[in-house]
XYZ file of C-alpha atoms in Angstrom:
666
model
C 0.190 -0.013 -0.181
C 1.352 3.141 -1.177
C 1.174 6.494 1.238
C -1.869 8.003 -0.726
C -3.467 4.734 -0.309
C -2.512 4.721 3.458
C -3.970 8.331 3.689
C -7.091 7.267 2.620
C -7.441 4.207 4.566
C -6.536 6.211 7.700
C -9.379 9.004 7.042
C -12.022 6.366 6.483
C -10.789 4.697 10.056
C -10.760 7.921 11.935
C -14.110 8.866 10.535
C -15.320 5.758 11.891
C -13.711 5.699 15.139
C -15.219 9.529 15.614
C -18.688 8.359 14.797
C -18.569 5.510 17.558
C -17.025 7.848 20.058
C -19.357 10.856 19.632
C -22.595 9.650 18.052
C -22.748 5.650 19.276
C -20.951 6.144 22.206
C -19.445 2.547 21.869
C -15.431 3.641 21.189
C -13.613 0.249 19.927
C -9.978 1.574 20.731
C -8.187 3.824 23.200
C -7.589 7.318 23.140
C -3.886 6.614 22.797
C -4.566 4.343 19.748
C -6.692 6.967 17.973
C -4.256 9.513 18.353
C -1.505 7.638 17.235
C -3.559 6.934 14.131
C -4.194 10.789 13.850
C -0.597 11.888 14.188
C 0.455 9.298 11.252
C -2.002 10.699 9.288
C -0.975 14.468 9.870
C 2.630 13.362 8.726
C 1.311 11.744 5.592
C -0.597 14.804 4.813
C 2.261 17.103 5.483
C 4.369 15.066 3.077
C 1.550 15.030 0.320
C -0.125 18.789 0.373
C -1.918 17.624 -3.031
C -3.886 15.328 -0.980
C -5.344 18.214 1.124
C -8.786 17.417 2.148
C -11.224 19.986 4.493
C -13.267 17.126 5.181
C -9.783 15.097 6.715
C -10.249 14.063 10.173
C -7.132 16.588 11.081
C -9.268 19.315 10.246
C -11.962 18.872 12.161
C -13.641 18.202 15.765
C -15.232 15.011 16.264
C -19.079 15.491 16.082
C -21.772 14.200 18.594
C -25.055 15.923 17.009
C -28.146 14.234 17.721
C -31.242 15.195 15.082
C -33.742 14.947 18.210
C -32.086 18.326 19.565
C -32.227 21.842 18.374
C -28.645 22.760 17.149
C -27.008 25.898 18.258
C -24.174 27.902 16.683
C -21.334 28.261 19.548
C -20.408 32.112 19.861
C -17.124 30.949 20.552
C -15.678 27.795 18.810
C -15.379 24.600 20.978
C -11.737 23.330 19.714
C -10.316 20.003 20.947
C -6.594 19.912 22.392
C -3.740 18.322 21.271
C -2.921 15.448 23.302
C 0.444 14.069 24.378
C 1.651 11.123 26.362
C 5.639 11.817 27.149
C 7.500 14.310 29.246
C 9.427 15.055 25.909
C 6.296 16.473 24.647
C 5.498 18.548 27.427
C 9.126 19.747 27.235
C 8.595 20.821 23.415
C 5.023 22.377 24.115
C 6.690 24.765 26.855
C 9.405 25.857 24.621
C 7.177 26.304 21.907
C 5.181 28.607 23.925
C 8.300 30.510 25.188
C 9.186 30.912 21.559
C 5.563 32.327 20.597
C 5.588 34.694 23.333
C 9.158 35.746 22.288
C 10.406 34.767 25.700
C 8.289 36.608 27.870
C 7.700 35.096 31.433
C 4.501 33.283 31.705
C 2.420 31.171 34.203
C 0.934 27.834 33.441
C -2.652 26.706 34.985
C -2.339 22.805 35.407
C -5.707 21.108 35.833
C -7.507 17.902 35.706
C -8.633 16.281 32.668
C -12.081 14.927 33.248
C -13.471 12.454 31.337
C -17.122 13.527 30.380
C -19.071 15.234 27.734
C -17.959 18.909 27.053
C -20.732 21.403 27.776
C -21.022 25.101 27.468
C -23.448 27.147 29.815
C -24.532 30.601 29.253
C -25.660 32.866 32.050
C -27.631 36.401 31.766
C -28.321 38.287 34.757
C -27.056 35.519 36.853
C -29.784 32.935 35.252
C -28.778 29.930 33.461
C -30.263 30.308 29.955
C -28.612 27.913 27.756
C -26.616 24.707 27.830
C -24.990 23.325 24.526
C -23.265 20.293 23.981
C -19.979 20.589 21.686
C -21.001 19.095 19.029
C -19.015 19.680 15.814
C -17.048 22.569 17.684
C -19.049 25.077 15.947
C -22.802 24.041 16.419
C -23.956 21.596 19.165
C -27.143 20.376 20.937
C -29.354 22.565 22.633
C -29.662 20.116 25.832
C -30.839 23.043 28.408
C -33.765 20.985 29.952
C -31.790 17.916 30.750
C -28.835 19.952 32.471
C -31.086 21.864 34.452
C -31.560 18.402 36.530
C -28.103 18.046 37.108
C -27.518 19.765 40.886
C -24.027 20.867 40.993
C -24.836 23.350 38.051
C -26.859 26.531 39.453
C -30.013 27.544 37.786
C -29.251 31.010 39.543
C -26.046 32.103 40.679
C -25.874 32.699 44.471
C -23.016 34.812 44.318
C -22.149 38.483 43.220
C -19.806 40.329 40.970
C -20.219 38.139 37.725
C -20.555 39.855 34.347
C -24.183 40.695 32.775
C -23.678 37.975 30.301
C -20.990 35.337 30.284
C -20.316 31.742 28.887
C -18.686 28.782 31.090
C -17.457 25.561 29.982
C -17.010 22.397 31.670
C -17.487 18.797 31.703
C -20.603 16.607 32.648
C -19.831 13.819 34.414
C -21.049 10.448 36.100
C -19.648 9.541 39.255
C -18.280 6.420 39.853
C -20.844 5.487 42.338
C -23.830 6.259 39.756
C -21.877 4.430 37.228
C -21.353 1.266 39.167
C -25.096 1.470 40.284
C -26.120 2.027 36.901
C -24.680 -0.842 34.964
C -25.779 -3.033 38.051
C -29.111 -2.134 37.160
C -28.737 -2.903 33.535
C -27.044 -5.970 34.306
C -29.940 -7.016 36.360
C -32.443 -6.283 33.578
C -30.020 -7.920 30.869
C -29.488 -4.712 29.216
C -26.219 -3.768 27.105
C -23.839 -2.282 29.856
C -22.190 1.163 29.515
C -18.403 1.012 28.626
C -17.319 3.773 31.013
C -18.808 6.770 32.906
C -17.977 9.051 30.137
C -20.313 7.054 27.663
C -23.144 6.683 30.477
C -22.982 10.612 31.093
C -23.171 11.103 27.076
C -25.850 8.700 26.522
C -27.980 10.048 29.695
C -27.570 13.439 28.709
C -28.919 12.798 25.240
C -31.884 11.290 26.654
C -35.236 12.463 25.446
C -36.504 12.193 29.030
C -35.591 14.767 31.481
C -36.600 12.545 34.086
C -33.942 9.570 33.167
C -31.364 12.358 33.538
C -32.344 13.536 37.040
C -32.492 9.553 38.236
C -28.856 9.031 37.082
C -27.298 11.837 39.157
C -24.727 13.339 36.863
C -22.269 15.892 37.992
C -20.523 18.687 36.370
C -16.958 20.564 36.750
C -16.363 23.874 34.987
C -12.950 25.026 33.836
C -13.143 27.892 31.290
C -14.837 31.266 31.301
C -15.505 33.278 28.173
C -16.997 36.653 27.916
C -16.457 40.762 27.046
C -16.259 41.736 30.770
C -14.445 39.128 32.947
C -13.108 39.963 36.349
C -9.533 39.045 35.659
C -6.722 38.893 32.823
C -5.857 35.411 34.480
C -7.491 32.298 33.814
C -6.758 30.806 37.097
C -8.336 34.077 38.751
C -11.523 33.896 36.732
C -12.102 30.110 37.645
C -11.636 31.128 41.468
C -14.033 34.317 40.920
C -16.678 31.799 39.406
C -15.950 29.178 42.403
C -17.408 32.420 44.368
C -20.268 32.710 42.103
C -21.546 29.018 43.044
C -19.954 27.189 40.347
C -18.539 23.562 40.789
C -14.325 24.435 40.178
C -12.075 21.648 40.612
C -9.859 21.952 43.723
C -7.099 19.938 41.424
C -6.018 23.272 39.765
C -2.655 24.991 40.309
C -0.583 27.936 38.565
C 3.199 26.668 38.012
C 6.238 28.676 36.627
C 8.779 25.641 35.146
C 8.372 22.363 33.533
C 9.627 20.890 36.514
C 6.479 22.143 38.440
C 4.013 20.538 35.626
C 6.023 17.069 35.856
C 5.364 17.000 39.647
C 1.813 18.141 39.220
C 1.429 15.227 36.711
C 3.039 12.857 39.047
C 1.051 13.826 42.117
C -2.309 13.606 40.074
C -1.198 10.329 37.924
C -1.384 8.218 41.414
C -4.278 10.591 43.245
C -6.691 10.466 40.766
C -7.736 7.003 41.836
C -9.303 8.417 44.799
C -11.438 11.043 43.000
C -15.166 10.206 42.724
C -15.113 10.810 38.868
C -13.106 9.438 36.082
C -10.303 11.589 34.736
C -7.549 10.642 31.859
C -5.257 13.195 31.921
C -3.992 16.756 32.699
C -4.608 20.082 30.789
C -2.064 22.649 30.793
C -2.979 26.099 29.744
C -1.073 29.633 29.648
C -2.709 31.489 32.204
C -2.856 35.002 30.739
C -5.598 35.655 28.553
C -3.726 38.357 26.843
C -0.613 35.937 26.259
C -3.563 33.488 24.925
C -4.640 35.682 22.576
C -1.186 36.281 21.625
C -0.312 32.827 20.851
C -3.675 31.956 18.823
C -4.812 28.657 17.260
C -3.998 26.122 14.739
C -6.915 24.776 12.588
C -8.502 22.454 15.374
C -6.448 23.417 18.555
C -5.276 26.309 20.652
C -1.470 26.903 20.847
C -1.838 27.857 24.192
C -3.006 24.410 25.960
C -2.396 20.887 25.769
C -3.493 17.811 27.263
C -1.147 15.200 28.857
C -2.994 11.822 28.851
C -2.221 9.169 31.414
C -1.027 6.073 30.446
C -3.339 2.986 30.178
C -3.581 1.267 33.974
C -2.493 -2.470 34.222
C -3.432 -4.840 36.803
C -3.023 -8.832 36.968
C -5.900 -11.156 37.808
C -6.957 -14.768 37.503
C -8.891 -15.879 34.124
C -11.957 -18.034 35.887
C -13.778 -18.987 32.666
C -14.604 -17.775 29.260
C -18.377 -17.308 27.897
C -19.756 -16.329 24.519
C -21.924 -13.618 23.528
C -23.841 -13.735 20.122
C -24.314 -10.473 18.012
C -26.782 -9.325 15.509
C -24.747 -10.629 12.607
C -24.354 -14.063 14.252
C -20.562 -13.255 14.960
C -19.768 -15.195 18.529
C -17.580 -13.021 21.081
C -15.608 -14.686 23.613
C -15.546 -12.887 26.900
C -13.110 -13.576 29.911
C -14.519 -13.650 33.165
C -12.187 -12.713 35.850
C -11.576 -12.674 39.825
C -12.972 -8.900 40.388
C -10.070 -6.482 40.481
C -10.017 -2.562 40.658
C -8.859 -0.878 37.689
C -9.121 2.547 36.755
C -11.508 3.374 39.299
C -14.010 0.640 38.745
C -14.301 -3.067 39.532
C -13.585 -5.356 36.530
C -14.795 -8.748 36.042
C -14.953 -9.093 32.526
C -12.885 -8.425 29.388
C -13.374 -8.786 25.710
C -11.333 -11.579 23.822
C -12.008 -10.746 20.411
C -12.028 -14.058 18.661
C -10.562 -17.457 18.513
C -7.117 -16.235 17.061
C -6.738 -13.628 19.908
C -7.503 -16.421 22.300
C -4.558 -18.500 20.486
C -1.917 -15.610 20.289
C -1.723 -15.749 24.148
C -2.064 -19.445 24.232
C -4.667 -18.600 26.844
C -5.459 -21.331 29.796
C -8.168 -21.488 32.239
C -6.749 -20.274 35.836
C -3.698 -17.696 33.887
C -3.188 -14.639 35.509
C -3.680 -12.422 33.159
C -2.785 -8.562 32.512
C -5.921 -6.444 32.093
C -5.741 -2.706 30.568
C -8.367 0.027 30.294
C -6.863 2.229 27.422
C -8.138 5.508 27.796
C -10.906 4.037 30.534
C -12.769 1.825 27.543
C -13.865 -1.801 27.732
C -11.287 -3.547 29.783
C -8.732 -5.830 27.249
C -6.309 -8.789 28.082
C -2.870 -7.656 26.851
C -0.596 -10.516 28.129
C -0.084 -13.446 30.723
C 2.024 -14.156 33.530
C 3.134 -17.549 32.179
C 5.106 -17.892 35.667
C 2.008 -18.319 37.422
C 0.252 -20.709 35.066
C -1.224 -23.843 37.256
C 0.239 -27.049 36.207
C -3.041 -28.536 35.801
C -4.386 -25.468 33.567
C -6.172 -26.580 30.500
C -6.228 -24.464 27.180
C -9.387 -22.413 26.280
C -11.307 -24.241 23.527
C -13.566 -22.265 21.385
C -16.764 -23.336 21.323
C -17.953 -25.132 18.154
C -21.778 -24.908 18.724
C -23.665 -21.597 19.202
C -24.410 -20.881 22.701
C -27.793 -19.495 22.249
C -29.537 -22.160 19.634
C -27.051 -25.057 19.476
C -26.416 -24.715 15.973
C -22.775 -25.575 14.565
C -20.520 -22.653 14.110
C -19.048 -21.684 10.587
C -16.158 -19.658 9.797
C -16.302 -17.861 6.474
C -13.426 -17.513 4.422
C -11.340 -14.202 5.131
C -13.040 -13.476 8.556
C -11.794 -13.915 12.127
C -14.785 -14.556 13.793
C -16.976 -17.656 14.106
C -20.587 -17.312 13.350
C -23.788 -18.845 14.116
C -25.922 -19.097 10.776
C -28.987 -19.703 12.124
C -30.172 -15.865 11.686
C -33.973 -16.765 11.631
C -34.070 -18.970 14.589
C -31.424 -17.506 17.069
C -32.825 -15.439 19.655
C -29.879 -12.562 19.924
C -29.705 -12.360 15.959
C -33.600 -12.196 15.796
C -33.745 -9.082 18.557
C -30.547 -7.812 17.071
C -32.062 -7.749 13.705
C -35.243 -5.947 15.024
C -33.038 -3.305 16.971
C -31.198 -2.546 13.627
C -34.305 -2.656 11.669
C -36.181 -0.072 14.006
C -32.922 2.220 14.148
C -32.799 6.078 13.332
C -30.787 5.671 10.442
C -33.122 2.673 9.448
C -36.775 2.536 9.940
C -36.700 5.536 12.444
C -39.306 3.966 14.991
C -38.111 6.165 18.049
C -40.847 5.112 20.291
C -39.337 1.500 20.623
C -35.844 0.947 21.880
C -33.650 -2.142 22.797
C -35.321 -3.005 26.043
C -39.030 -2.797 24.633
C -37.932 -5.005 21.732
C -36.367 -7.458 24.114
C -39.939 -7.198 26.489
C -42.344 -7.562 23.174
C -39.756 -10.874 22.136
C -40.153 -12.508 25.693
C -44.110 -11.997 25.627
C -44.127 -13.489 22.022
C -45.579 -10.460 20.426
C -42.404 -10.158 17.849
C -40.509 -12.856 16.405
C -39.356 -11.102 13.603
C -39.431 -7.314 12.128
C -42.555 -8.138 9.986
C -44.411 -9.051 13.613
C -44.196 -5.254 14.492
C -46.614 -4.429 12.121
C -49.118 -6.923 13.646
C -48.859 -5.097 17.049
C -51.921 -3.259 18.328
C -52.578 -0.831 21.495
C -54.473 -3.603 23.413
C -51.575 -6.006 23.287
C -49.029 -3.569 24.084
C -51.242 -1.943 26.882
C -51.696 -5.088 28.832
C -53.369 -3.836 32.103
C -54.419 -0.798 30.750
C -51.857 1.819 32.262
C -49.784 2.307 29.337
C -52.802 3.515 26.809
C -50.698 6.410 25.678
C -47.319 5.148 25.172
C -48.860 2.440 23.530
C -50.699 4.356 21.084
C -47.522 6.248 20.601
C -45.341 3.161 19.419
C -48.262 1.749 17.203
C -48.139 5.488 15.642
C -44.446 5.120 15.496
C -44.702 1.571 13.698
C -47.139 2.930 11.238
C -45.364 6.034 10.216
C -42.434 4.120 9.332
C -44.075 2.777 6.159
C -43.209 6.266 4.758
C -39.495 5.677 5.007
C -37.815 5.918 1.881
C -36.915 2.799 -0.319
C -33.347 3.270 0.163
C -33.519 2.883 3.929
C -35.780 -0.066 3.732
C -32.918 -1.911 1.930
C -30.800 -1.041 4.743
C -33.292 -1.919 7.253
C -33.544 -5.507 6.356
C -29.976 -6.148 7.539
C -28.189 -7.810 4.990
C -24.838 -8.920 6.147
C -22.325 -6.317 4.630
C -24.831 -3.853 3.312
C -24.382 -0.626 4.993
C -26.222 2.607 4.569
C -24.279 3.520 1.461
C -24.373 0.375 -0.143
C -28.113 0.141 0.308
C -28.531 3.531 -1.249
C -26.544 2.777 -4.416
C -28.569 -0.819 -4.626
C -31.901 0.820 -4.394
C -31.076 4.238 -6.968
C -29.659 1.111 -9.456
C -32.376 -1.415 -9.401
C -35.145 1.062 -8.424
C -37.483 -1.325 -6.562
C -37.161 -4.433 -4.121
C -38.560 -6.936 -7.098
C -35.538 -6.111 -9.507
C -33.095 -6.116 -6.268
C -34.480 -9.486 -5.512
C -34.129 -10.872 -8.992
C -30.547 -9.826 -9.844
C -27.945 -12.198 -10.525
C -24.371 -12.133 -9.542
C -22.842 -10.141 -12.239
C -25.658 -7.518 -11.918
C -24.898 -6.679 -8.656
C -21.578 -6.414 -8.969
C -22.041 -3.713 -11.743
C -23.076 -1.729 -9.094
C -20.364 0.888 -8.061
C -18.853 -0.282 -4.473
C -20.607 -3.862 -4.567
C -17.841 -6.740 -4.659
C -18.253 -10.514 -5.160
C -18.846 -11.116 -1.335
C -21.459 -8.503 -0.560
C -23.115 -9.731 -3.722
C -23.357 -13.399 -2.855
C -24.715 -12.200 0.389
C -27.304 -10.304 -0.919
C -28.284 -13.220 -3.271
C -28.122 -15.652 -0.259
C -30.862 -13.475 1.928
C -33.056 -13.422 -1.140
C -32.594 -17.151 -1.441
C -33.678 -17.787 2.057
C -37.388 -18.849 2.246
C -37.678 -17.447 5.603
C -36.192 -14.167 4.627
C -38.759 -14.078 1.791
C -41.841 -14.602 3.602
C -40.904 -11.370 5.640
C -40.032 -9.624 2.918
C -43.285 -10.494 1.139
C -45.216 -9.295 4.574
C -43.476 -6.115 4.885
C -44.778 -5.206 1.261
C -48.115 -6.296 2.392
C -47.972 -4.273 5.154
C -47.546 -0.909 2.771
C -43.723 -0.406 3.159
C -41.652 1.160 0.237
C -40.435 -1.255 -2.259
C -39.530 1.017 -5.167
C -38.016 4.454 -5.570
C -40.853 7.115 -5.876
C -41.835 8.488 -9.042
C -40.085 11.838 -8.375
C -36.692 9.729 -7.598
C -36.950 7.546 -10.787
C -37.485 10.651 -13.102
C -34.655 11.924 -15.137
C -35.705 15.535 -15.341
C -32.315 16.738 -17.684
C -29.262 16.191 -18.605
C -27.904 19.658 -17.946
C -25.499 18.600 -15.436
C -24.315 15.694 -17.397
C -20.466 14.636 -16.977
C -20.300 17.235 -13.942
C -18.993 16.442 -10.559
C -20.633 18.287 -7.725
C -19.665 18.987 -4.244
C -22.445 20.427 -1.760
C -21.645 22.498 1.381
C -23.624 24.741 3.681
C -27.063 25.422 4.823
C -30.019 26.019 2.262
C -33.207 27.712 2.416
C -35.118 25.895 -0.427
C -34.361 22.143 -0.199
C -32.508 19.980 2.453
C -28.774 18.649 1.345
C -30.150 15.357 0.669
C -32.819 16.890 -1.863
C -30.062 18.565 -3.760
C -28.385 15.218 -4.272
C -31.249 13.830 -5.594
C -31.813 16.729 -7.936
C -28.193 16.735 -8.948
C -28.361 13.125 -10.039
C -31.905 13.843 -11.717
C -30.321 16.168 -13.986
C -27.436 13.953 -15.007
C -25.001 15.008 -12.462
C -22.658 13.250 -9.781
C -22.519 13.998 -6.077
C -18.612 13.965 -4.892
C -17.931 14.388 -1.032
C -14.595 16.248 -1.502
C -12.689 19.207 -3.553
C -10.592 18.179 -6.261
C -9.376 19.181 -9.722
C -12.206 17.297 -11.167
C -14.851 19.021 -9.017
C -16.976 21.142 -11.794
C -18.377 23.265 -9.284
C -19.596 23.797 -5.903
C -23.313 24.201 -4.856
C -22.649 26.459 -1.526
C -25.317 27.711 0.792
C -24.829 29.586 4.067
C -22.150 29.036 6.445
C -19.805 27.291 3.937
C -16.426 26.075 5.877
C -13.933 28.523 5.014
C -11.314 25.454 4.440
C -13.461 24.395 1.524
C -13.880 28.325 -0.013
C -9.982 28.430 0.219
C -9.304 25.229 -1.667
C -11.585 26.167 -4.538
C -10.191 29.534 -4.770
C -6.494 28.079 -4.717
C -7.925 25.416 -7.541
C -10.065 27.847 -9.394
C -13.301 25.952 -8.814
C -16.531 27.803 -9.347
C -19.034 28.758 -6.449
C -22.514 28.322 -7.346
C -25.121 30.043 -5.088
C -28.389 28.245 -4.321
C -30.316 30.648 -6.210
C -27.978 30.405 -9.294
C -28.097 26.624 -9.084
C -31.982 26.275 -9.241
C -31.781 28.833 -12.537
C -29.057 26.543 -14.158
C -31.111 23.449 -13.911
C -34.342 25.273 -14.807
C -32.833 27.238 -18.033
C-alpha cells in the first residue's frame, strides 16, 4: 500500500472511530491508539499537500450531533486540545510557548482532565439560559432542559460580581458510584452495559426524557470562562471568581512557573486521581494569561496555548476463571473473559473482551491463567498479556466452542473472516432481537418510540419474532393491564409512520450482511425496486459501484432464504416503500451531465439530500470532497472556510442556491 492509499485508509478509519465515540458512544480503541492514527495521518498529509482535504479528520473536531435536539451555533468555537503522552512532548510544548511569546515570562495553569461530555453554559443576569454540547465545535445540541436536572449546575447564581452575560465551559460527568449502580441495574435487566462513565454520561444527557437524566445523578466540573467583561486577565483567577459565584470548580488546579513544576503536578495526580469520585484521563495545561493566549492563537483545530497530557493505560493482573460467549446481531460469536474481580481505573472489573479465536490462540490462554488487563483510555477492558510464571500445572487451554451458545447450531467460519458465526439467523434469539433493533434504528426505519428494552420485552412476551411482526402489534396487546394507553398508542403510531420511510432505507433496514447505508442507497438507486433487487444475478449486483463479490453473494443468499422471503413479502403487504418514488426515478434533464458537484453549507429551499437527488436527476454526480475534477461547488450559507480556500486555490466555481436552481431550469 502506497502512502496515498494509506491516507485514504486512515481517514476512513478515523471517521468511523469519531462516529463510534461521539454518536454511538461505543468506542472500540483507546484514546492513545486513536491519537497514534491521527499523528500518522498528519505526518502523511504534510508529505502530500496535493492530498489536502478540508473534510479530513485532521481538520475537524469529532461530532456528537443528534437530530432530536435543536442545533445552536456556538458564540465562541469549541475546539479540541492536542494530546501528548510523554515528558518530552510537554517540554517541546513549553518551549514552543516560550518562543511564541518572544521569551516573555508566563504562568501555566495545571488542571485535571475530566473524562466526560463537554458542555457550554450561558448565563444572563445570573440565570442559566442555555446549555449546549460541543457538537462539531461550531454547532452543538441544545440540552438545556436536561442540564437543569444536574444539581451541581446552578440555575440562579448565588454569588455576586459576575458579568451581565458570560459563558462557562466544563464537563458533564457520571460519578463512579452512579456508574456502578447504573450498570448493576442494566445487568440485572439483561441490558447492554455502558463501557465507561463518559459514555454513560453522554448517553444520559442525550436522553429525550429529563426524568431519566435526573435519576442518574450526573455531576459537572467547570473549567473555562468566556465573555466580554471578565473579572480578571488570568484564567486561574477567573475560575477562582467563578467558584465564588457558585460554580463547582476543581480543587485539583494549580499555577506553576516551570516544566519541572508541571511534571511534579502530573506525577502527583497520576496516583492521587484514583481517589477521586469521577473519571479522569489526564492533565490539561493552559497558559494562564488571557492576553498571552490571544497572542499565541490557534491552529486549525486546537489552541497553541493549551495541551492535554493523557495518562498511560492502567494495568492489573488477575485470574482468568472461565470464558463465555456472546452472539451479536450478525451471528458473530464473541468470547468474553470472566475474571476474579479487580479494581482498575476506578471501577471493579470482572470481564474483558477476547475478540475472537485467533486472539485467544495468540496468548495461548489457559483457564486459571493470571492475565494482565488494561483499560486504555478508560474503555472496555482488554487482556494484554499472560503471566506464564503463575500458570497452574493442571491448567487447560481455552477451547473455542463449536456450537452456538444460544440455539445450539454448529458454528461456521467464512473465508477471510476472523470470527465464528452462528448461521441460524432466523432462529437464534440474539440475532432475531438484534435484527429488529437494527430495523427500528434512526438511520433505518426510525421507529423512535421503540428501543432495545422494549424489543426484548415484546420478544419475551411472544408479540414479535421478526421485523414483520411489528406491523401486527396493536394498542391492546401492548397496553396489557391498561396503564400504558398513551405510550402504547405512541408506539403503534410510530410503527405505522415508518411505512413512509424511503425505499433505500428499507433496503438498509433489512439487515443484509455487509450492506451498509451507502451500499443500500446505491443498490436502491440502481435497481429502483425490491423486485428488481431480489431477482438480480451475481454479475448484475457487481455492476453496482462499490458492490464486490462477497457483498453480492450475501445479498443473493439473503433473498434465496425462504424465511427471509416470507418476511419481505409480509412487509410489502403492510405497505412499506418497495420502490423509488416517481420523483426519484424520473430523469428531469441532462443539464449536469458529466459534472461532479460538491455540496457545502446550509440551504433555504431544499435540504442537502434533496439537492443530491436533484443533481442526480439532472445527470450530475455528487462527490464528497473538492479536487481538480470538481466541476463546481453548490454553496449555501456557512460554507466552511477551508473549502472556500481550496476552491479558490484550484479555481473551482462557486454556485449559489438561486443560481443553481436557475441552471437546472434553463
